[in-house]
Amino acid sequence: MKDMRGYSDEKVIFYKKNMYNQTMSGAYMAEKPISEILTEAIKNGFNEKNISVNGSNDYILKSELQKLDYEAISGFSTVQLIPEITVKFQLVDKDGKVVWTDLITGKANTKGAKFEKFLPPAIDNLIQQLVNNQDFLNNVITE
């Protein structure tokens, strides 16, 4: 997976925003590059769905992280965070021909402002959309 967000540090989840939704200098950081975290999540999703990742080399799944951001909606006593992860996927055959492509956005509605709690549901949503995409499955699963 390539991180196409243009950040110099691939461990940046996103930069902090003020109450006017303007980007500030501080950033939320992950322990390892975001592309690695998402790649591991994709592999785990494939294993759960019994999609072989090491079996045949007929296809290569290319992916580009396009966007990782959030929207904060403040209520009277709570904050609802809606993380959004957008990834461009391409399934390429052994001849280099693109057989499937899609832009998938994972979202999750969460309450509270703890980022370690709201990012995993958005990643799960992204992976679920990928492994349940019928066009994708038609190309990778052979009976």
PDB file of N, CA and C in Angstrom, residues 62-133:
ATOM      1  N   LYS A  62      -3.160  -3.889  -5.558  1.00  0.00           N
ATOM      2  CA  LYS A  62      -2.458  -2.631  -5.304  1.00  0.00           C
ATOM      3  C   LYS A  62      -3.425  -1.699  -4.589  1.00  0.00           C
ATOM      4  N   SER A  63      -2.888  -0.907  -3.687  1.00  0.00           N
ATOM      5  CA  SER A  63      -3.755   0.019  -2.959  1.00  0.00           C
ATOM      6  C   SER A  63      -3.011   1.314  -2.656  1.00  0.00           C
ATOM      7  N   GLU A  64      -3.785   2.388  -2.655  1.00  0.00           N
ATOM      8  CA  GLU A  64      -3.251   3.713  -2.352  1.00  0.00           C
ATOM      9  C   GLU A  64      -4.145   4.379  -1.326  1.00  0.00           C
ATOM     10  N   LEU A  65      -3.550   4.757  -0.194  1.00  0.00           N
ATOM     11  CA  LEU A  65      -4.285   5.498   0.815  1.00  0.00           C
ATOM     12  C   LEU A  65      -4.434   6.933   0.319  1.00  0.00           C
ATOM     13  N   GLN A  66      -5.674   7.326   0.009  1.00  0.00           N
ATOM     14  CA  GLN A  66      -5.949   8.638  -0.542  1.00  0.00           C
ATOM     15  C   GLN A  66      -6.243   9.668   0.552  1.00  0.00           C
ATOM     16  N   LYS A  67      -6.976   9.227   1.583  1.00  0.00           N
ATOM     17  CA  LYS A  67      -7.415  10.170   2.598  1.00  0.00           C
ATOM     18  C   LYS A  67      -7.635   9.455   3.916  1.00  0.00           C
ATOM     19  N   LEU A  68      -7.251  10.090   4.986  1.00  0.00           N
ATOM     20  CA  LEU A  68      -7.543   9.623   6.335  1.00  0.00           C
ATOM     21  C   LEU A  68      -7.824  10.871   7.150  1.00  0.00           C
ATOM     22  N   ASP A  69      -9.083  11.084   7.469  1.00  0.00           N
ATOM     23  CA  ASP A  69      -9.493  12.321   8.117  1.00  0.00           C
ATOM     24  C   ASP A  69     -10.666  12.018   9.036  1.00  0.00           C
ATOM     25  N   TYR A  70     -11.153  13.034   9.706  1.00  0.00           N
ATOM     26  CA  TYR A  70     -12.307  12.842  10.573  1.00  0.00           C
ATOM     27  C   TYR A  70     -13.141  14.112  10.616  1.00  0.00           C
ATOM     28  N   GLU A  71     -14.375  13.927  10.995  1.00  0.00           N
ATOM     29  CA  GLU A  71     -15.274  15.043  11.223  1.00  0.00           C
ATOM     30  C   GLU A  71     -15.726  14.954  12.670  1.00  0.00           C
ATOM     31  N   ALA A  72     -15.684  16.058  13.383  1.00  0.00           N
ATOM     32  CA  ALA A  72     -16.129  16.084  14.780  1.00  0.00           C
ATOM     33  C   ALA A  72     -17.429  16.863  14.860  1.00  0.00           C
ATOM     34  N   ILE A  73     -18.430  16.228  15.448  1.00  0.00           N
ATOM     35  CA  ILE A  73     -19.725  16.875  15.625  1.00  0.00           C
ATOM     36  C   ILE A  73     -19.948  17.020  17.130  1.00  0.00           C
ATOM     37  N   SER A  74     -19.952  18.248  17.594  1.00  0.00           N
ATOM     38  CA  SER A  74     -20.090  18.509  19.028  1.00  0.00           C
ATOM     39  C   SER A  74     -21.551  18.623  19.413  1.00  0.00           C
ATOM     40  N   GLY A  75     -21.900  17.932  20.478  1.00  0.00           N
ATOM     41  CA  GLY A  75     -23.232  18.036  21.056  1.00  0.00           C
ATOM     42  C   GLY A  75     -23.134  18.790  22.368  1.00  0.00           C
ATOM     43  N   PHE A  76     -24.186  18.745  23.146  1.00  0.00           N
ATOM     44  CA  PHE A  76     -24.194  19.456  24.423  1.00  0.00           C
ATOM     45  C   PHE A  76     -23.153  18.891  25.384  1.00  0.00           C
ATOM     46  N   SER A  77     -23.120  17.572  25.506  1.00  0.00           N
ATOM     47  CA  SER A  77     -22.171  16.970  26.453  1.00  0.00           C
ATOM     48  C   SER A  77     -21.293  15.893  25.821  1.00  0.00           C
ATOM     49  N   THR A  78     -21.434  15.643  24.536  1.00  0.00           N
ATOM     50  CA  THR A  78     -20.636  14.610  23.883  1.00  0.00           C
ATOM     51  C   THR A  78     -20.071  15.132  22.563  1.00  0.00           C
ATOM     52  N   VAL A  79     -19.078  14.417  22.089  1.00  0.00           N
ATOM     53  CA  VAL A  79     -18.499  14.697  20.777  1.00  0.00           C
ATOM     54  C   VAL A  79     -18.624  13.421  19.961  1.00  0.00           C
ATOM     55  N   GLN A  80     -19.145  13.551  18.762  1.00  0.00           N
ATOM     56  CA  GLN A  80     -19.224  12.397  17.876  1.00  0.00           C
ATOM     57  C   GLN A  80     -18.143  12.565  16.821  1.00  0.00           C
ATOM     58  N   LEU A  81     -17.277  11.576  16.714  1.00  0.00           N
ATOM     59  CA  LEU A  81     -16.203  11.601  15.727  1.00  0.00           C
ATOM     60  C   LEU A  81     -16.540  10.633  14.607  1.00  0.00           C
ATOM     61  N   ILE A  82     -16.403  11.110  13.389  1.00  0.00           N
ATOM     62  CA  ILE A  82     -16.671  10.258  12.234  1.00  0.00           C
ATOM     63  C   ILE A  82     -15.386  10.168  11.414  1.00  0.00           C
ATOM     64  N   PRO A  83     -14.592   9.107  11.653  1.00  0.00           N
ATOM     65  CA  PRO A  83     -13.373   8.935  10.868  1.00  0.00           C
ATOM     66  C   PRO A  83     -13.713   8.459   9.461  1.00  0.00           C
ATOM     67  N   GLU A  84     -12.877   8.841   8.518  1.00  0.00           N
ATOM     68  CA  GLU A  84     -13.100   8.479   7.122  1.00  0.00           C
ATOM     69  C   GLU A  84     -11.765   8.081   6.498  1.00  0.00           C
ATOM     70  N   ILE A  85     -11.706   6.859   5.979  1.00  0.00           N
ATOM     71  CA  ILE A  85     -10.505   6.347   5.324  1.00  0.00           C
ATOM     72  C   ILE A  85     -10.870   6.035   3.882  1.00  0.00           C
ATOM     73  N   THR A  86     -10.174   6.653   2.939  1.00  0.00           N
ATOM     74  CA  THR A  86     -10.443   6.407   1.525  1.00  0.00           C
ATOM     75  C   THR A  86      -9.216   5.764   0.889  1.00  0.00           C
ATOM     76  N   VAL A  87      -9.436   4.593   0.279  1.00  0.00           N
ATOM     77  CA  VAL A  87      -8.354   3.830  -0.349  1.00  0.00           C
ATOM     78  C   VAL A  87      -8.765   3.462  -1.771  1.00  0.00           C
ATOM     79  N   LYS A  88      -7.837   3.651  -2.696  1.00  0.00           N
ATOM     80  CA  LYS A  88      -8.060   3.214  -4.079  1.00  0.00           C
ATOM     81  C   LYS A  88      -7.442   1.827  -4.212  1.00  0.00           C
ATOM     82  N   PHE A  89      -8.261   0.867  -4.616  1.00  0.00           N
ATOM     83  CA  PHE A  89      -7.795  -0.508  -4.808  1.00  0.00           C
ATOM     84  C   PHE A  89      -7.762  -0.837  -6.295  1.00  0.00           C
ATOM     85  N   GLN A  90      -6.751  -1.607  -6.694  1.00  0.00           N
ATOM     86  CA  GLN A  90      -6.671  -2.132  -8.058  1.00  0.00           C
ATOM     87  C   GLN A  90      -6.216  -3.584  -7.982  1.00  0.00           C
ATOM     88  N   LEU A  91      -6.925  -4.439  -8.679  1.00  0.00           N
ATOM     89  CA  LEU A  91      -6.530  -5.836  -8.797  1.00  0.00           C
ATOM     90  C   LEU A  91      -5.905  -5.995 -10.181  1.00  0.00           C
ATOM     91  N   VAL A  92      -4.630  -6.398 -10.192  1.00  0.00           N
ATOM     92  CA  VAL A  92      -3.862  -6.478 -11.427  1.00  0.00           C
ATOM     93  C   VAL A  92      -3.497  -7.941 -11.681  1.00  0.00           C
ATOM     94  N   ASP A  93      -3.713  -8.410 -12.924  1.00  0.00           N
ATOM     95  CA  ASP A  93      -3.352  -9.799 -13.229  1.00  0.00           C
ATOM     96  C   ASP A  93      -1.858  -9.904 -13.524  1.00  0.00           C
ATOM     97  N   LYS A  94      -1.386 -11.129 -13.776  1.00  0.00           N
ATOM     98  CA  LYS A  94       0.059 -11.357 -13.942  1.00  0.00           C
ATOM     99  C   LYS A  94       0.630 -10.674 -15.184  1.00  0.00           C
ATOM    100  N   ASP A  95      -0.246 -10.260 -16.121  1.00  0.00           N
ATOM    101  CA  ASP A  95       0.208  -9.544 -17.314  1.00  0.00           C
ATOM    102  C   ASP A  95       0.215  -8.032 -17.110  1.00  0.00           C
ATOM    103  N   GLY A  96      -0.163  -7.567 -15.901  1.00  0.00           N
ATOM    104  CA  GLY A  96      -0.177  -6.146 -15.602  1.00  0.00           C
ATOM    105  C   GLY A  96      -1.462  -5.443 -15.978  1.00  0.00           C
ATOM    106  N   LYS A  97      -2.468  -6.220 -16.366  1.00  0.00           N
ATOM    107  CA  LYS A  97      -3.759  -5.635 -16.754  1.00  0.00           C
ATOM    108  C   LYS A  97      -4.638  -5.463 -15.516  1.00  0.00           C
ATOM    109  N   VAL A  98      -5.247  -4.276 -15.381  1.00  0.00           N
ATOM    110  CA  VAL A  98      -6.153  -4.020 -14.259  1.00  0.00           C
ATOM    111  C   VAL A  98      -7.475  -4.725 -14.546  1.00  0.00           C
ATOM    112  N   VAL A  99      -7.861  -5.665 -13.672  1.00  0.00           N
ATOM    113  CA  VAL A  99      -9.106  -6.414 -13.863  1.00  0.00           C
ATOM    114  C   VAL A  99     -10.231  -5.891 -12.974  1.00  0.00           C
ATOM    115  N   TRP A 100      -9.876  -5.129 -11.952  1.00  0.00           N
ATOM    116  CA  TRP A 100     -10.879  -4.548 -11.061  1.00  0.00           C
ATOM    117  C   TRP A 100     -10.265  -3.337 -10.371  1.00  0.00           C
ATOM    118  N   THR A 101     -11.066  -2.295 -10.214  1.00  0.00           N
ATOM    119  CA  THR A 101     -10.608  -1.119  -9.472  1.00  0.00           C
ATOM    120  C   THR A 101     -11.799  -0.494  -8.764  1.00  0.00           C
ATOM    121  N   ASP A 102     -11.546   0.067  -7.602  1.00  0.00           N
ATOM    122  CA  ASP A 102     -12.612   0.719  -6.854  1.00  0.00           C
ATOM    123  C   ASP A 102     -11.997   1.679  -5.846  1.00  0.00           C
ATOM    124  N   LEU A 103     -12.750   2.702  -5.517  1.00  0.00           N
ATOM    125  CA  LEU A 103     -12.381   3.654  -4.477  1.00  0.00           C
ATOM    126  C   LEU A 103     -13.328   3.385  -3.322  1.00  0.00           C
ATOM    127  N   ILE A 104     -12.786   2.915  -2.191  1.00  0.00           N
ATOM    128  CA  ILE A 104     -13.632   2.519  -1.066  1.00  0.00           C
ATOM    129  C   ILE A 104     -13.360   3.447   0.110  1.00  0.00           C
ATOM    130  N   THR A 105     -14.443   3.896   0.743  1.00  0.00           N
ATOM    131  CA  THR A 105     -14.333   4.770   1.904  1.00  0.00           C
ATOM    132  C   THR A 105     -14.915   4.062   3.116  1.00  0.00           C
ATOM    133  N   GLY A 106     -14.094   3.904   4.137  1.00  0.00           N
ATOM    134  CA  GLY A 106     -14.542   3.309   5.394  1.00  0.00           C
ATOM    135  C   GLY A 106     -14.888   4.413   6.378  1.00  0.00           C
ATOM    136  N   LYS A 107     -16.050   4.300   7.013  1.00  0.00           N
ATOM    137  CA  LYS A 107     -16.501   5.294   7.993  1.00  0.00           C
ATOM    138  C   LYS A 107     -17.042   4.573   9.217  1.00  0.00           C
ATOM    139  N   ALA A 108     -17.040   5.290  10.329  1.00  0.00           N
ATOM    140  CA  ALA A 108     -17.650   4.763  11.549  1.00  0.00           C
ATOM    141  C   ALA A 108     -18.087   5.928  12.415  1.00  0.00           C
ATOM    142  N   ASN A 109     -19.290   5.857  12.944  1.00  0.00           N
ATOM    143  CA  ASN A 109     -19.765   6.868  13.883  1.00  0.00           C
ATOM    144  C   ASN A 109     -19.398   6.424  15.285  1.00  0.00           C
ATOM    145  N   THR A 110     -18.699   7.286  16.020  1.00  0.00           N
ATOM    146  CA  THR A 110     -18.277   6.934  17.368  1.00  0.00           C
ATOM    147  C   THR A 110     -18.569   8.098  18.302  1.00  0.00           C
ATOM    148  N   LYS A 111     -18.661   7.788  19.573  1.00  0.00           N
ATOM    149  CA  LYS A 111     -18.836   8.831  20.579  1.00  0.00           C
ATOM    150  C   LYS A 111     -17.545   8.922  21.384  1.00  0.00           C
ATOM    151  N   GLY A 112     -17.202  10.119  21.775  1.00  0.00           N
ATOM    152  CA  GLY A 112     -15.990  10.324  22.556  1.00  0.00           C
ATOM    153  C   GLY A 112     -14.859  10.798  21.668  1.00  0.00           C
ATOM    154  N   ALA A 113     -13.786  11.201  22.296  1.00  0.00           N
ATOM    155  CA  ALA A 113     -12.676  11.800  21.551  1.00  0.00           C
ATOM    156  C   ALA A 113     -11.395  10.985  21.658  1.00  0.00           C
ATOM    157  N   LYS A 114     -11.501   9.701  21.942  1.00  0.00           N
ATOM    158  CA  LYS A 114     -10.301   8.869  22.034  1.00  0.00           C
ATOM    159  C   LYS A 114     -10.040   8.239  20.673  1.00  0.00           C
ATOM    160  N   PHE A 115      -8.952   8.664  20.020  1.00  0.00           N
ATOM    161  CA  PHE A 115      -8.686   8.245  18.651  1.00  0.00           C
ATOM    162  C   PHE A 115      -8.355   6.771  18.540  1.00  0.00           C
ATOM    163  N   GLU A 116      -7.763   6.184  19.582  1.00  0.00           N
ATOM    164  CA  GLU A 116      -7.459   4.753  19.509  1.00  0.00           C
ATOM    165  C   GLU A 116      -8.720   3.916  19.493  1.00  0.00           C
ATOM    166  N   LYS A 117      -9.841   4.476  19.914  1.00  0.00           N
ATOM    167  CA  LYS A 117     -11.105   3.742  19.912  1.00  0.00           C
ATOM    168  C   LYS A 117     -11.885   3.939  18.613  1.00  0.00           C
ATOM    169  N   PHE A 118     -11.715   5.078  17.933  1.00  0.00           N
ATOM    170  CA  PHE A 118     -12.579   5.306  16.772  1.00  0.00           C
ATOM    171  C   PHE A 118     -11.939   4.924  15.455  1.00  0.00           C
ATOM    172  N   LEU A 119     -10.629   4.776  15.399  1.00  0.00           N
ATOM    173  CA  LEU A 119      -9.989   4.408  14.142  1.00  0.00           C
ATOM    174  C   LEU A 119     -10.241   2.946  13.752  1.00  0.00           C
ATOM    175  N   PRO A 120     -10.109   1.976  14.674  1.00  0.00           N
ATOM    176  CA  PRO A 120     -10.354   0.572  14.283  1.00  0.00           C
ATOM    177  C   PRO A 120     -11.721   0.299  13.660  1.00  0.00           C
ATOM    178  N   PRO A 121     -12.836   0.871  14.156  1.00  0.00           N
ATOM    179  CA  PRO A 121     -14.117   0.608  13.477  1.00  0.00           C
ATOM    180  C   PRO A 121     -14.140   1.120  12.034  1.00  0.00           C
ATOM    181  N   ALA A 122     -13.458   2.229  11.763  1.00  0.00           N
ATOM    182  CA  ALA A 122     -13.403   2.748  10.391  1.00  0.00           C
ATOM    183  C   ALA A 122     -12.574   1.820   9.507  1.00  0.00           C
ATOM    184  N   ILE A 123     -11.478   1.298  10.052  1.00  0.00           N
ATOM    185  CA  ILE A 123     -10.661   0.337   9.299  1.00  0.00           C
ATOM    186  C   ILE A 123     -11.471  -0.923   9.044  1.00  0.00           C
ATOM    187  N   ASP A 124     -12.176  -1.411  10.061  1.00  0.00           N
ATOM    188  CA  ASP A 124     -13.025  -2.603   9.899  1.00  0.00           C
ATOM    189  C   ASP A 124     -14.068  -2.380   8.811  1.00  0.00           C
ATOM    190  N   ASN A 125     -14.680  -1.203   8.793  1.00  0.00           N
ATOM    191  CA  ASN A 125     -15.693  -0.890   7.785  1.00  0.00           C
ATOM    192  C   ASN A 125     -15.082  -0.909   6.386  1.00  0.00           C
ATOM    193  N   LEU A 126     -13.894  -0.351   6.242  1.00  0.00           N
ATOM    194  CA  LEU A 126     -13.193  -0.345   4.953  1.00  0.00           C
ATOM    195  C   LEU A 126     -12.934  -1.773   4.476  1.00  0.00           C
ATOM    196  N   ILE A 127     -12.403  -2.616   5.371  1.00  0.00           N
ATOM    197  CA  ILE A 127     -12.059  -3.996   5.017  1.00  0.00           C
ATOM    198  C   ILE A 127     -13.316  -4.796   4.689  1.00  0.00           C
ATOM    199  N   GLN A 128     -14.383  -4.602   5.466  1.00  0.00           N
ATOM    200  CA  GLN A 128     -15.643  -5.304   5.194  1.00  0.00           C
ATOM    201  C   GLN A 128     -16.175  -4.966   3.808  1.00  0.00           C
ATOM    202  N   GLN A 129     -16.081  -3.695   3.445  1.00  0.00           N
ATOM    203  CA  GLN A 129     -16.541  -3.307   2.109  1.00  0.00           C
ATOM    204  C   GLN A 129     -15.706  -3.968   1.020  1.00  0.00           C
ATOM    205  N   LEU A 130     -14.394  -4.091   1.261  1.00  0.00           N
ATOM    206  CA  LEU A 130     -13.513  -4.724   0.274  1.00  0.00           C
ATOM    207  C   LEU A 130     -13.818  -6.213   0.142  1.00  0.00           C
ATOM    208  N   VAL A 131     -13.813  -6.934   1.268  1.00  0.00           N
ATOM    209  CA  VAL A 131     -13.966  -8.399   1.196  1.00  0.00           C
ATOM    210  C   VAL A 131     -15.391  -8.829   0.864  1.00  0.00           C
ATOM    211  N   ASN A 132     -16.343  -7.897   0.901  1.00  0.00           N
ATOM    212  CA  ASN A 132     -17.717  -8.215   0.517  1.00  0.00           C
ATOM    213  C   ASN A 132     -18.102  -7.599  -0.826  1.00  0.00           C
ATOM    214  N   ASN A 133     -17.139  -6.990  -1.523  1.00  0.00           N
ATOM    215  CA  ASN A 133     -17.389  -6.394  -2.831  1.00  0.00           C
ATOM    216  C   ASN A 133     -17.504  -7.520  -3.856  1.00  0.00           C
TER     217      ASN A 133
END
